[in-house]
Every structure is written in C-alpha cells, then in structure tokens.
DNA sequence: TGACGCATTATACTCTATGTATAATTACAT
DNA sequence: ATGTAATTATACATAGAGTATAATGCGTCA
C-alpha cells in the first residue's frame, strides 16, 4: 500500500533528453518537408517508437504545442521583457514589432506548417488561438500606455484588433517574399502601425479631391 | 474507328444537375460542420456514390476549387465590373474593399474551411493561390491608376503587397467578430487603406515627441 | 428496336495516418 | 533482488483519399 520512496533523477534526465530528441526530430521534419511530417516519421527520425511519442506528448497536437512553446522560450522572444520595460509606449511598440518579426522569420516554415496543421485539427487550433491571445494581451497593455490625447479617434478595442491583425504571423508571412528581407517586412509593418496610430480620420480616398468638374471617361 | 455522332444534350443537362447537387451538398456540409466534411459525406448528402464525385471532380481539391469558383460567379462579385468602370481610382478602391468585404462575410465559414483544407493539401493550396492572384492583379491595376503625385512614397510593388494583405480574407476574418458587422469591418479596412495611401512617411512612433530633455529610465 | 456512348453504381481493394490496448522488456532506484 | 516506470513490440480499430473493374442504367442515334 504505502509506496516506497522513489526519486528517479537520472531517469527524469534521460526521459527529458528523449523528449528533446523527439522535439528536435519534429522540428527538422517541419522545416525540411512538411509532407513527410507524421508521428511515424518523427519517431523514426528520433530513433524511438511511435508509442513513446504518445507516451510523452499524448497526441500530434500535444507534440506541436510543446514544440511551439519551445520555440517561444528560445530565440527572439528572449528580448521581450525589454518591450515592457521600455518607458515610451511608442518605442515599446516599435520594439515589439521588431521582435515579432524576428520570431516569425526565424521560424517561418515551422509556423506556416503549424498553421496548416491547426486547420484540420480542432485541438491544435484551439491551442494556437490561446497562444495568440498572449500577443493580443501584450498589445492591449501597450495601447493602454499610449497618451490618451495622442491616441487615434478609434475606440481602444478596435485599435487593439487592428494592431493584432497587423502583428499577426499571417501579415508577416504574406508580406515576406524573395526580395523582401525580414527587416524590410518589419519596417513595412511599422509603417502600417504608424498609419493606424497617427492617422486620425484621414480624408476619403479620392486622389484628386478638389479638381472642379471634369468627371472624365 | 470513326466514332459516330453523339450529342447527348439532355444527358448533359442531367449530369450538370447532378454536379450542382454535389456542389450544393458540399457547400452545406462546409457551412454546417466542417468536421463532417468528407467526400463520403458529400456523396451521401447528394444521394449519389462517392465514385460519381471522383468522376465529376477528380478529387477533393477539384471539388473545392469548383465550389469556390461557383461562389465567385454569384453573389457579391457580380458588382465587380463597376469597380473598374469607376473613373476615380480612389472611389474604385473603396468599392473594391466593399465588394470583397461582402463576399468574405457572405461566405465566411466556407472560406475559412477551405483555407484550412488548403493547409494540408498542396494541390488545393496552389489552386487558392492562383485565385488570390486575381485579386492581386486587380489591386495592381487600381494602384497604377492612382495619380502619381498623390501616391505614397513607397515603391508601387510594396504598396500593392501591403494592400493585398489588407484586402485578404485573413484580414477580414481576423477583424470580424461578434460585435463587428461586415460593414464595420469594411469601414475599418478602408481606414487602413487610407492610412497606407495617405500616410506619406509618418513620423516615428514616439507619442510625446518634443517634451524636452527628461529621457526617463 | 437495337446497338452504341457514357455516366453511374456496386464492390473490392490499397495507402496513409491517428489513436488505443496490452503484454513484455528494459533501465533505473532503493 | 525487487519495485517503479518508461519503452518497446505487436496487434487492432477507425477514417479518409484514391484506384480498379465489371455491371447497370439511360439517353442517343441509325
């Protein structure tokens, strides 16, 4: 009945190493060719059995979730604290854009594959949604710090939504291309953000507003 | 050797009716519950055999492609000619946003499902990409019509890319929500577009630019 | 009417993939 | 040596896409 003491430290270590090898295998497969990505392929690449993957991660969605979290805890996101330490909200936003841009371009292929996988897996979809919430909350915080008198004439909620779209992986992914480097994209997005923040009810789209008469064609 | 003449008009009619019933069934399944969407389910709902679906559409991707095309030829896109007939390029863009917004919200659930399906189907992915190209070309045309002196200080290529992102289904889908009607979203996107077009190198993001000295922190 | 063209059906496969179940094995801990 | 827990081997179940083939049904045309 009373279980005897058992603290398998080395054991844990070995198991964790195994987890990492699985995550690495998954990462590589997602980077190289998405088509070849399956739990079976991951297991083979990691040199273990498919059953072990289920043991450790429960499901495909579980594996991808943990992989995402691992990507976040390393790399570009390391600089995130600086964003919220930055006293000027404008600068903070600039930095935020920059960090997100770096994160997106560092992990572009993987994120692209994950988005795809989430499309046909409700669990994973929900998980990714939750993680996007974090970004949104970050934006909310930054927006609230903006000087009220300088805020554009949109309700805060809509402002947050708009910024959230502009700072999404989708936007970066669409804007990035062969001849547009990650920093180019970040610059472009910064310009968009400025347009949203600075543009207080810009006029209508008519490009030649006051040329009298002469409705051509 | 010489095939004898054969013009099965009534036959064609019956077959086409069958195709429409399949497309309808697919549409309804995609609208109601995506999880239940499979060629088997479509066939059952249409009252025919799965083999017939393959006969008519070749594959799942083929079915979805034709479904998309059918959505485009009806509904909101009917007003598209007016966009390019509109002499003022600014007004044309406004109208373009409006029509796209209507199309996206009319078919939101279906488009969302299709995007998901395209994620795990390279064929469909390519097909959707091709169809997005059309929108892009439309934007290109409209941008070229803009008065050069009024164009923002960005190269045309980047301007087109940016607009393309803003007018994508993704943007609308992200911005739409429970308390934001389609026309609200269209308005929001129009504002974004204005920001891009009108905003000629807006200043940096700092919100309190000239408060002398006092670089806090 | 009878033969032909062609779409549909019924049936039976093949593949790939996720996920579950279970007993045996292995590695570590005490 | 014995308990603990992860891993493995193996077998199934389920689901979906796609292919193959023979039979059937239905317009079409001579």
XYZ file of C-alpha atoms (C1' of nucleotides) in Angstrom:
494
model
C 0.000 0.000 0.000
C 2.472 2.632 1.115
C 4.629 3.217 -1.940
C 8.246 3.204 -1.168
C 10.319 6.349 -1.819
C 11.372 6.763 -5.405
C 13.121 9.806 -6.846
C 14.401 8.898 -10.263
C 16.548 11.912 -11.043
C 18.804 10.336 -13.619
C 15.767 8.684 -15.021
C 13.999 12.003 -15.437
C 17.063 13.389 -17.092
C 17.137 10.572 -19.612
C 13.442 10.924 -20.308
C 13.743 14.663 -20.790
C 16.625 14.124 -23.169
C 14.363 11.775 -25.075
C 11.654 14.408 -25.225
C 14.115 16.887 -26.619
C 15.231 14.482 -29.277
C 11.643 13.972 -30.323
C 11.023 17.695 -30.446
C 14.186 18.165 -32.480
C 13.140 15.499 -34.945
C 9.733 17.098 -35.283
C 11.302 20.492 -35.823
C 13.606 19.244 -38.543
C 10.829 17.442 -40.364
C 8.634 20.524 -40.274
C 11.465 22.644 -41.566
C 12.512 20.350 -44.378
C 9.403 18.791 -45.882
C 6.031 19.166 -44.361
C 4.555 16.408 -46.493
C 6.794 13.907 -44.722
C 5.628 15.008 -41.306
C 3.829 12.285 -39.400
C 4.187 10.853 -35.929
C 5.659 7.776 -37.517
C 8.300 9.796 -39.339
C 9.093 11.762 -36.203
C 9.549 8.588 -34.213
C 11.791 7.059 -36.835
C 13.916 10.176 -37.064
C 14.237 10.342 -33.295
C 15.172 6.672 -33.196
C 12.322 5.641 -30.962
C 8.879 4.119 -31.262
C 5.697 5.882 -32.157
C 4.284 4.699 -28.852
C 6.846 6.749 -27.000
C 5.644 9.860 -28.720
C 2.168 9.159 -27.458
C 3.591 8.449 -24.017
C 5.326 11.797 -23.909
C 3.015 14.109 -25.753
C -0.342 12.394 -25.856
C -1.127 13.314 -29.424
C 0.073 15.071 -32.517
C -1.474 18.297 -31.308
C 0.286 17.917 -27.971
C 3.625 17.485 -29.673
C 3.157 20.558 -31.837
C 2.011 22.627 -28.899
C 5.116 21.832 -26.913
C 7.260 22.463 -29.947
C 5.732 25.893 -30.327
C 6.291 26.678 -26.675
C 9.881 25.622 -27.009
C 10.375 27.956 -29.952
C 8.937 30.793 -27.928
C 11.140 30.289 -24.901
C 14.259 30.473 -27.022
C 15.351 32.845 -29.744
C 13.823 36.198 -30.478
C 11.402 36.195 -27.588
C 14.266 36.448 -25.145
C 14.219 40.212 -25.677
C 10.547 40.522 -24.870
C 10.977 41.876 -21.337
C 12.701 44.915 -22.792
C 9.463 45.800 -24.573
C 7.550 46.206 -21.360
C 10.487 47.815 -19.617
C 10.659 50.500 -22.277
C 9.084 53.628 -20.796
C 7.996 55.228 -24.062
C 4.998 53.349 -25.431
C 5.822 54.284 -28.988
C 9.304 52.863 -28.727
C 7.885 49.842 -26.971
C 5.605 49.150 -29.903
C 8.450 49.544 -32.376
C 10.488 47.037 -30.438
C 7.527 44.701 -30.191
C 7.151 44.707 -33.957
C 10.837 44.069 -34.374
C 10.893 41.099 -32.023
C 7.795 39.537 -33.541
C 9.299 39.988 -36.969
C 12.464 38.212 -35.931
C 10.498 35.394 -34.330
C 8.322 34.965 -37.376
C 11.186 34.892 -39.822
C 13.335 32.627 -37.685
C 10.550 30.070 -37.555
C 8.700 30.872 -40.707
C 8.455 27.430 -42.229
C 7.541 25.783 -38.962
C 4.892 28.338 -38.123
C 3.491 28.018 -41.599
C 3.203 24.260 -41.210
C 1.661 24.591 -37.787
C -0.948 26.960 -39.082
C -1.759 24.404 -41.737
C -1.951 21.551 -39.260
C -4.187 23.617 -36.998
C -6.557 23.961 -39.909
C -7.544 20.327 -39.748
C -7.129 19.738 -36.030
C -9.560 21.497 -33.707
C -7.418 20.781 -30.655
C -4.354 22.348 -32.144
C -6.420 25.191 -33.485
C -7.663 25.983 -30.026
C -4.157 25.742 -28.612
C -2.763 28.172 -31.150
C -5.626 30.526 -30.516
C -4.740 30.570 -26.840
C -1.153 31.402 -27.660
C -2.192 34.219 -29.950
C -4.148 35.596 -27.038
C -0.873 36.358 -25.334
C 0.205 38.594 -28.161
C -3.115 40.318 -28.041
C -2.831 40.973 -24.338
C 0.606 42.410 -24.917
C -0.812 44.788 -27.486
C -3.609 45.744 -25.113
C -1.114 46.643 -22.447
C 0.917 48.755 -24.821
C -2.115 50.541 -26.186
C -3.299 51.449 -22.715
C 0.020 53.111 -22.082
C -0.383 55.414 -25.037
C -1.023 59.015 -24.176
C -4.817 59.329 -24.419
C -4.566 62.647 -26.208
C -2.365 61.075 -28.863
C -4.498 58.046 -29.450
C -6.313 57.904 -32.771
C -10.010 58.539 -32.812
C -10.889 54.858 -32.811
C -12.167 53.023 -29.763
C -9.370 51.178 -27.995
C -10.919 47.822 -28.713
C -10.819 48.345 -32.446
C -7.339 49.737 -32.257
C -6.181 46.599 -30.495
C -7.910 44.405 -33.040
C -6.329 46.240 -35.900
C -2.874 46.116 -34.437
C -3.384 42.452 -33.652
C -4.039 41.755 -37.312
C -1.051 43.770 -38.423
C 1.238 41.986 -35.989
C -0.001 38.501 -36.802
C 2.131 35.862 -38.425
C -0.204 35.994 -41.364
C 0.649 39.576 -42.160
C 4.370 38.969 -41.942
C 4.111 35.784 -43.921
C 2.141 37.428 -46.694
C 4.443 40.421 -46.874
C 7.665 38.465 -46.817
C 8.967 37.393 -50.171
C 12.076 36.650 -52.186
C 13.224 40.248 -52.380
C 11.933 41.426 -49.038
C 14.119 40.643 -46.065
C 12.675 40.173 -42.584
C 13.806 43.626 -41.567
C 12.156 45.092 -44.649
C 8.924 43.489 -43.567
C 9.304 44.766 -40.046
C 9.802 48.243 -41.438
C 6.742 47.910 -43.617
C 4.644 46.759 -40.695
C 5.961 49.594 -38.567
C 4.798 51.965 -41.252
C 1.379 50.348 -41.191
C 1.227 50.642 -37.432
C 2.150 54.282 -37.637
C -0.588 54.769 -40.187
C -3.093 53.322 -37.767
C -1.836 55.204 -34.754
C -1.051 58.522 -36.343
C -3.780 58.622 -38.937
C -6.646 60.371 -37.243
C -9.555 60.024 -39.664
C -7.655 60.639 -42.839
C -9.801 62.040 -45.579
C -11.633 59.976 -48.179
C -9.703 58.078 -50.759
C -10.338 60.434 -53.674
C -6.955 61.170 -55.053
C -7.705 64.463 -56.737
C -10.195 65.897 -54.349
C -10.888 69.437 -55.483
C -10.359 69.468 -59.212
C -13.650 71.086 -60.115
C -15.922 69.494 -62.675
C -14.390 67.352 -65.424
C -15.633 63.890 -64.357
C -13.667 62.110 -67.053
C -14.390 58.965 -69.047
C -12.634 3.733 -85.893
C -14.712 6.723 -86.928
C -16.869 7.451 -83.925
C -20.429 8.063 -84.805
C -22.024 11.427 -83.967
C -23.284 11.733 -80.443
C -24.640 14.914 -78.889
C -26.273 14.000 -75.656
C -27.927 17.290 -74.766
C -30.480 16.019 -72.304
C -27.853 13.767 -70.906
C -25.517 16.698 -70.291
C -28.311 18.559 -68.621
C -28.931 15.704 -66.224
C -25.226 15.378 -65.470
C -24.875 19.086 -64.842
C -27.812 18.978 -62.495
C -26.023 16.181 -60.682
C -22.893 18.305 -60.421
C -24.877 21.128 -58.936
C -26.415 18.836 -56.376
C -22.964 17.648 -55.362
C -21.696 21.207 -55.079
C -24.732 22.130 -53.020
C -24.182 19.227 -50.687
C -20.539 20.172 -50.267
C -21.490 23.773 -49.589
C -23.973 22.840 -46.914
C -21.571 20.490 -45.190
C -18.861 23.128 -45.160
C -21.290 25.663 -43.755
C -22.734 23.475 -41.038
C -19.988 21.297 -39.637
C -16.589 21.127 -41.158
C -15.622 18.082 -39.150
C -18.260 16.093 -41.019
C -16.890 17.109 -44.392
C -15.598 14.184 -46.413
C -16.211 13.003 -49.930
C -18.223 10.182 -48.461
C -20.453 12.578 -46.553
C -20.865 14.776 -49.606
C -21.872 11.811 -51.724
C -24.351 10.605 -49.146
C -25.900 14.040 -48.792
C -26.168 14.415 -52.548
C -27.742 10.993 -52.792
C -25.120 9.559 -55.088
C -21.992 7.441 -54.869
C -18.551 8.548 -53.906
C -17.356 7.290 -57.255
C -19.517 9.833 -59.010
C -17.792 12.615 -57.152
C -14.486 11.354 -58.470
C -15.988 11.065 -61.925
C -17.108 14.667 -61.877
C -14.417 16.452 -59.935
C -11.439 14.147 -59.932
C -10.513 14.758 -56.331
C -11.375 16.563 -53.165
C -9.296 19.522 -54.248
C -11.087 19.610 -57.588
C -14.463 19.714 -55.890
C -13.456 22.552 -53.607
C -11.946 24.516 -56.455
C -15.134 24.374 -58.451
C -17.140 25.242 -55.390
C -15.035 28.332 -54.878
C -15.433 29.351 -58.483
C -19.157 28.944 -58.181
C -19.221 31.206 -55.138
C -17.296 33.829 -57.055
C -19.550 33.850 -60.081
C -22.574 34.507 -57.915
C -23.238 36.950 -55.124
C -21.110 39.914 -54.263
C -18.717 39.604 -57.168
C -21.474 40.479 -59.580
C -20.758 44.159 -58.897
C -17.080 43.829 -59.704
C -17.236 45.390 -63.182
C -18.362 48.625 -61.567
C -15.037 48.828 -59.769
C -13.076 49.031 -62.963
C -15.655 51.218 -64.635
C -15.339 53.761 -61.850
C -13.248 56.641 -63.193
C -11.845 57.849 -59.880
C -9.240 55.377 -58.619
C -9.898 56.287 -55.005
C -13.585 55.553 -55.308
C -12.744 52.397 -57.206
C -10.639 51.161 -54.327
C -13.368 51.970 -51.818
C -15.831 49.977 -53.851
C -13.354 47.137 -54.207
C -12.991 46.906 -50.440
C -16.728 46.945 -50.046
C -17.332 44.147 -52.520
C -14.591 41.979 -51.103
C -15.996 42.544 -47.632
C -19.427 41.432 -48.747
C -18.002 38.368 -50.466
C -15.952 37.401 -47.445
C -18.788 37.760 -44.989
C -21.309 36.040 -47.220
C -19.047 33.013 -47.473
C -17.082 33.323 -44.297
C -17.491 29.838 -42.908
C -16.874 28.182 -46.251
C -13.798 30.245 -46.987
C -12.476 29.537 -43.543
C -12.878 25.801 -44.087
C -11.285 25.999 -47.485
C -8.292 27.798 -46.127
C -7.961 25.032 -43.575
C -8.280 22.297 -46.168
C -5.708 24.025 -48.351
C -3.323 23.818 -45.434
C -2.992 20.090 -45.764
C -3.485 19.735 -49.489
C -0.767 21.134 -51.760
C -2.998 20.940 -54.821
C -5.747 22.964 -53.251
C -3.202 25.330 -51.799
C -1.848 26.050 -55.233
C -5.323 26.471 -56.635
C -6.276 29.009 -53.990
C -3.033 30.836 -54.533
C -3.879 31.196 -58.199
C -7.259 32.618 -57.341
C -5.738 35.104 -54.950
C -3.547 36.232 -57.794
C -6.619 37.629 -59.455
C -7.292 39.913 -56.543
C -3.695 40.995 -56.597
C -3.848 41.862 -60.266
C -6.972 43.883 -59.612
C -5.147 45.825 -56.938
C -2.210 46.365 -59.273
C -4.478 47.836 -61.897
C -6.111 50.160 -59.428
C -2.790 51.298 -57.989
C -1.441 52.133 -61.436
C -4.392 54.393 -61.965
C -3.590 56.458 -58.918
C -2.287 59.915 -59.616
C 1.494 59.532 -59.362
C 1.841 62.753 -57.412
C -0.620 61.503 -54.836
C 0.929 58.101 -54.386
C 2.674 57.457 -51.091
C 6.442 57.408 -51.063
C 6.614 53.627 -51.207
C 7.539 51.740 -54.340
C 4.452 50.531 -56.156
C 5.376 46.915 -55.605
C 5.341 47.270 -51.869
C 2.177 49.291 -51.975
C 0.474 46.509 -53.878
C 1.749 43.915 -51.439
C 0.528 45.877 -48.498
C -2.890 46.446 -49.962
C -3.053 42.798 -50.905
C -2.550 41.829 -47.284
C -5.124 44.302 -46.062
C -7.696 43.079 -48.557
C -7.119 39.404 -47.922
C -9.705 37.135 -46.391
C -7.391 36.706 -43.460
C -7.583 40.351 -42.506
C -11.350 40.433 -42.742
C -11.689 37.171 -40.902
C -9.456 38.310 -38.068
C -11.183 41.648 -37.742
C -14.711 40.338 -37.878
C -16.193 39.334 -34.571
C -19.387 39.079 -32.599
C -19.901 42.820 -32.244
C -18.393 43.904 -35.530
C -20.672 43.674 -38.519
C -19.306 43.116 -42.028
C -19.795 46.766 -42.899
C -17.916 47.748 -39.757
C -15.022 45.641 -40.911
C -15.143 47.124 -44.383
C -15.004 50.568 -42.822
C -12.056 49.578 -40.669
C -10.191 48.196 -43.656
C -10.953 51.314 -45.644
C -9.387 53.298 -42.860
C -6.319 51.102 -43.012
C -6.106 51.518 -46.751
C -6.352 55.271 -46.369
C -3.591 55.121 -43.819
C -1.375 53.341 -46.300
C -2.231 55.569 -49.215
C -2.394 58.888 -47.450
C 0.341 58.337 -44.914
C 3.475 59.657 -46.563
C 6.258 58.699 -44.196
C 4.528 59.478 -40.961
C 6.887 60.353 -38.169
C 8.293 57.887 -35.685
C 6.006 56.229 -33.212
C 7.059 58.277 -30.186
C 3.900 59.616 -28.729
C 5.362 62.540 -26.874
C 7.956 63.703 -29.348
C 9.153 67.065 -28.195
C 8.965 67.051 -24.432
C 12.388 68.451 -23.884
C 15.058 66.525 -22.018
C 13.918 64.022 -19.387
C 14.779 60.744 -21.166
C 13.303 58.698 -18.353
C 14.552 55.311 -17.204
C -35.916 -1.559 -81.915
C -31.294 -2.453 -81.321
C -26.612 -1.138 -80.855
C -23.653 2.426 -79.078
C -21.631 6.130 -75.846
C -21.106 7.335 -71.468
C -22.269 8.264 -66.657
C -23.345 5.938 -62.600
C -23.168 2.146 -59.433
C -21.527 -1.759 -56.574
C -17.716 -3.803 -54.848
C -13.264 -4.503 -53.579
C -9.010 -3.068 -52.947
C -4.510 -0.088 -51.475
C -2.340 3.508 -48.657
C -1.530 6.531 -45.110
C -2.352 8.218 -40.668
C -4.150 8.755 -35.966
C -5.095 6.668 -31.955
C -5.870 2.647 -28.490
C -4.806 -1.709 -25.955
C -1.758 -4.959 -23.859
C 1.916 -7.693 -22.525
C 6.843 -7.996 -22.488
C 11.118 -5.756 -21.897
C 14.394 -2.558 -20.287
C 16.641 0.911 -17.225
C 16.920 2.994 -13.194
C 16.236 3.217 -7.892
C 16.301 1.531 -3.368
C 16.817 -8.596 -5.552
C 12.862 -6.123 -6.067
C 9.882 -2.189 -7.012
C 8.864 1.705 -10.460
C 8.119 3.498 -14.584
C 9.301 4.262 -19.383
C 9.907 1.999 -23.590
C 9.019 -1.492 -26.966
C 6.673 -4.972 -29.912
C 2.543 -6.170 -31.661
C -1.994 -6.082 -32.838
C -6.300 -3.562 -33.698
C -9.738 -0.120 -34.778
C -11.133 3.786 -37.451
C -11.253 7.019 -41.032
C -10.344 9.083 -45.245
C -8.406 9.502 -50.003
C -7.773 7.434 -54.126
C -7.752 3.441 -57.802
C -9.638 -0.557 -60.426
C -13.225 -3.080 -62.614
C -17.330 -5.138 -64.006
C -22.179 -4.416 -64.208
C -26.045 -1.455 -64.825
C -28.863 2.235 -66.465
C -30.092 5.741 -69.640
C -30.106 8.792 -73.290
C -28.851 8.776 -78.421
C -28.904 7.657 -82.996
C -29.434 4.773 -87.121
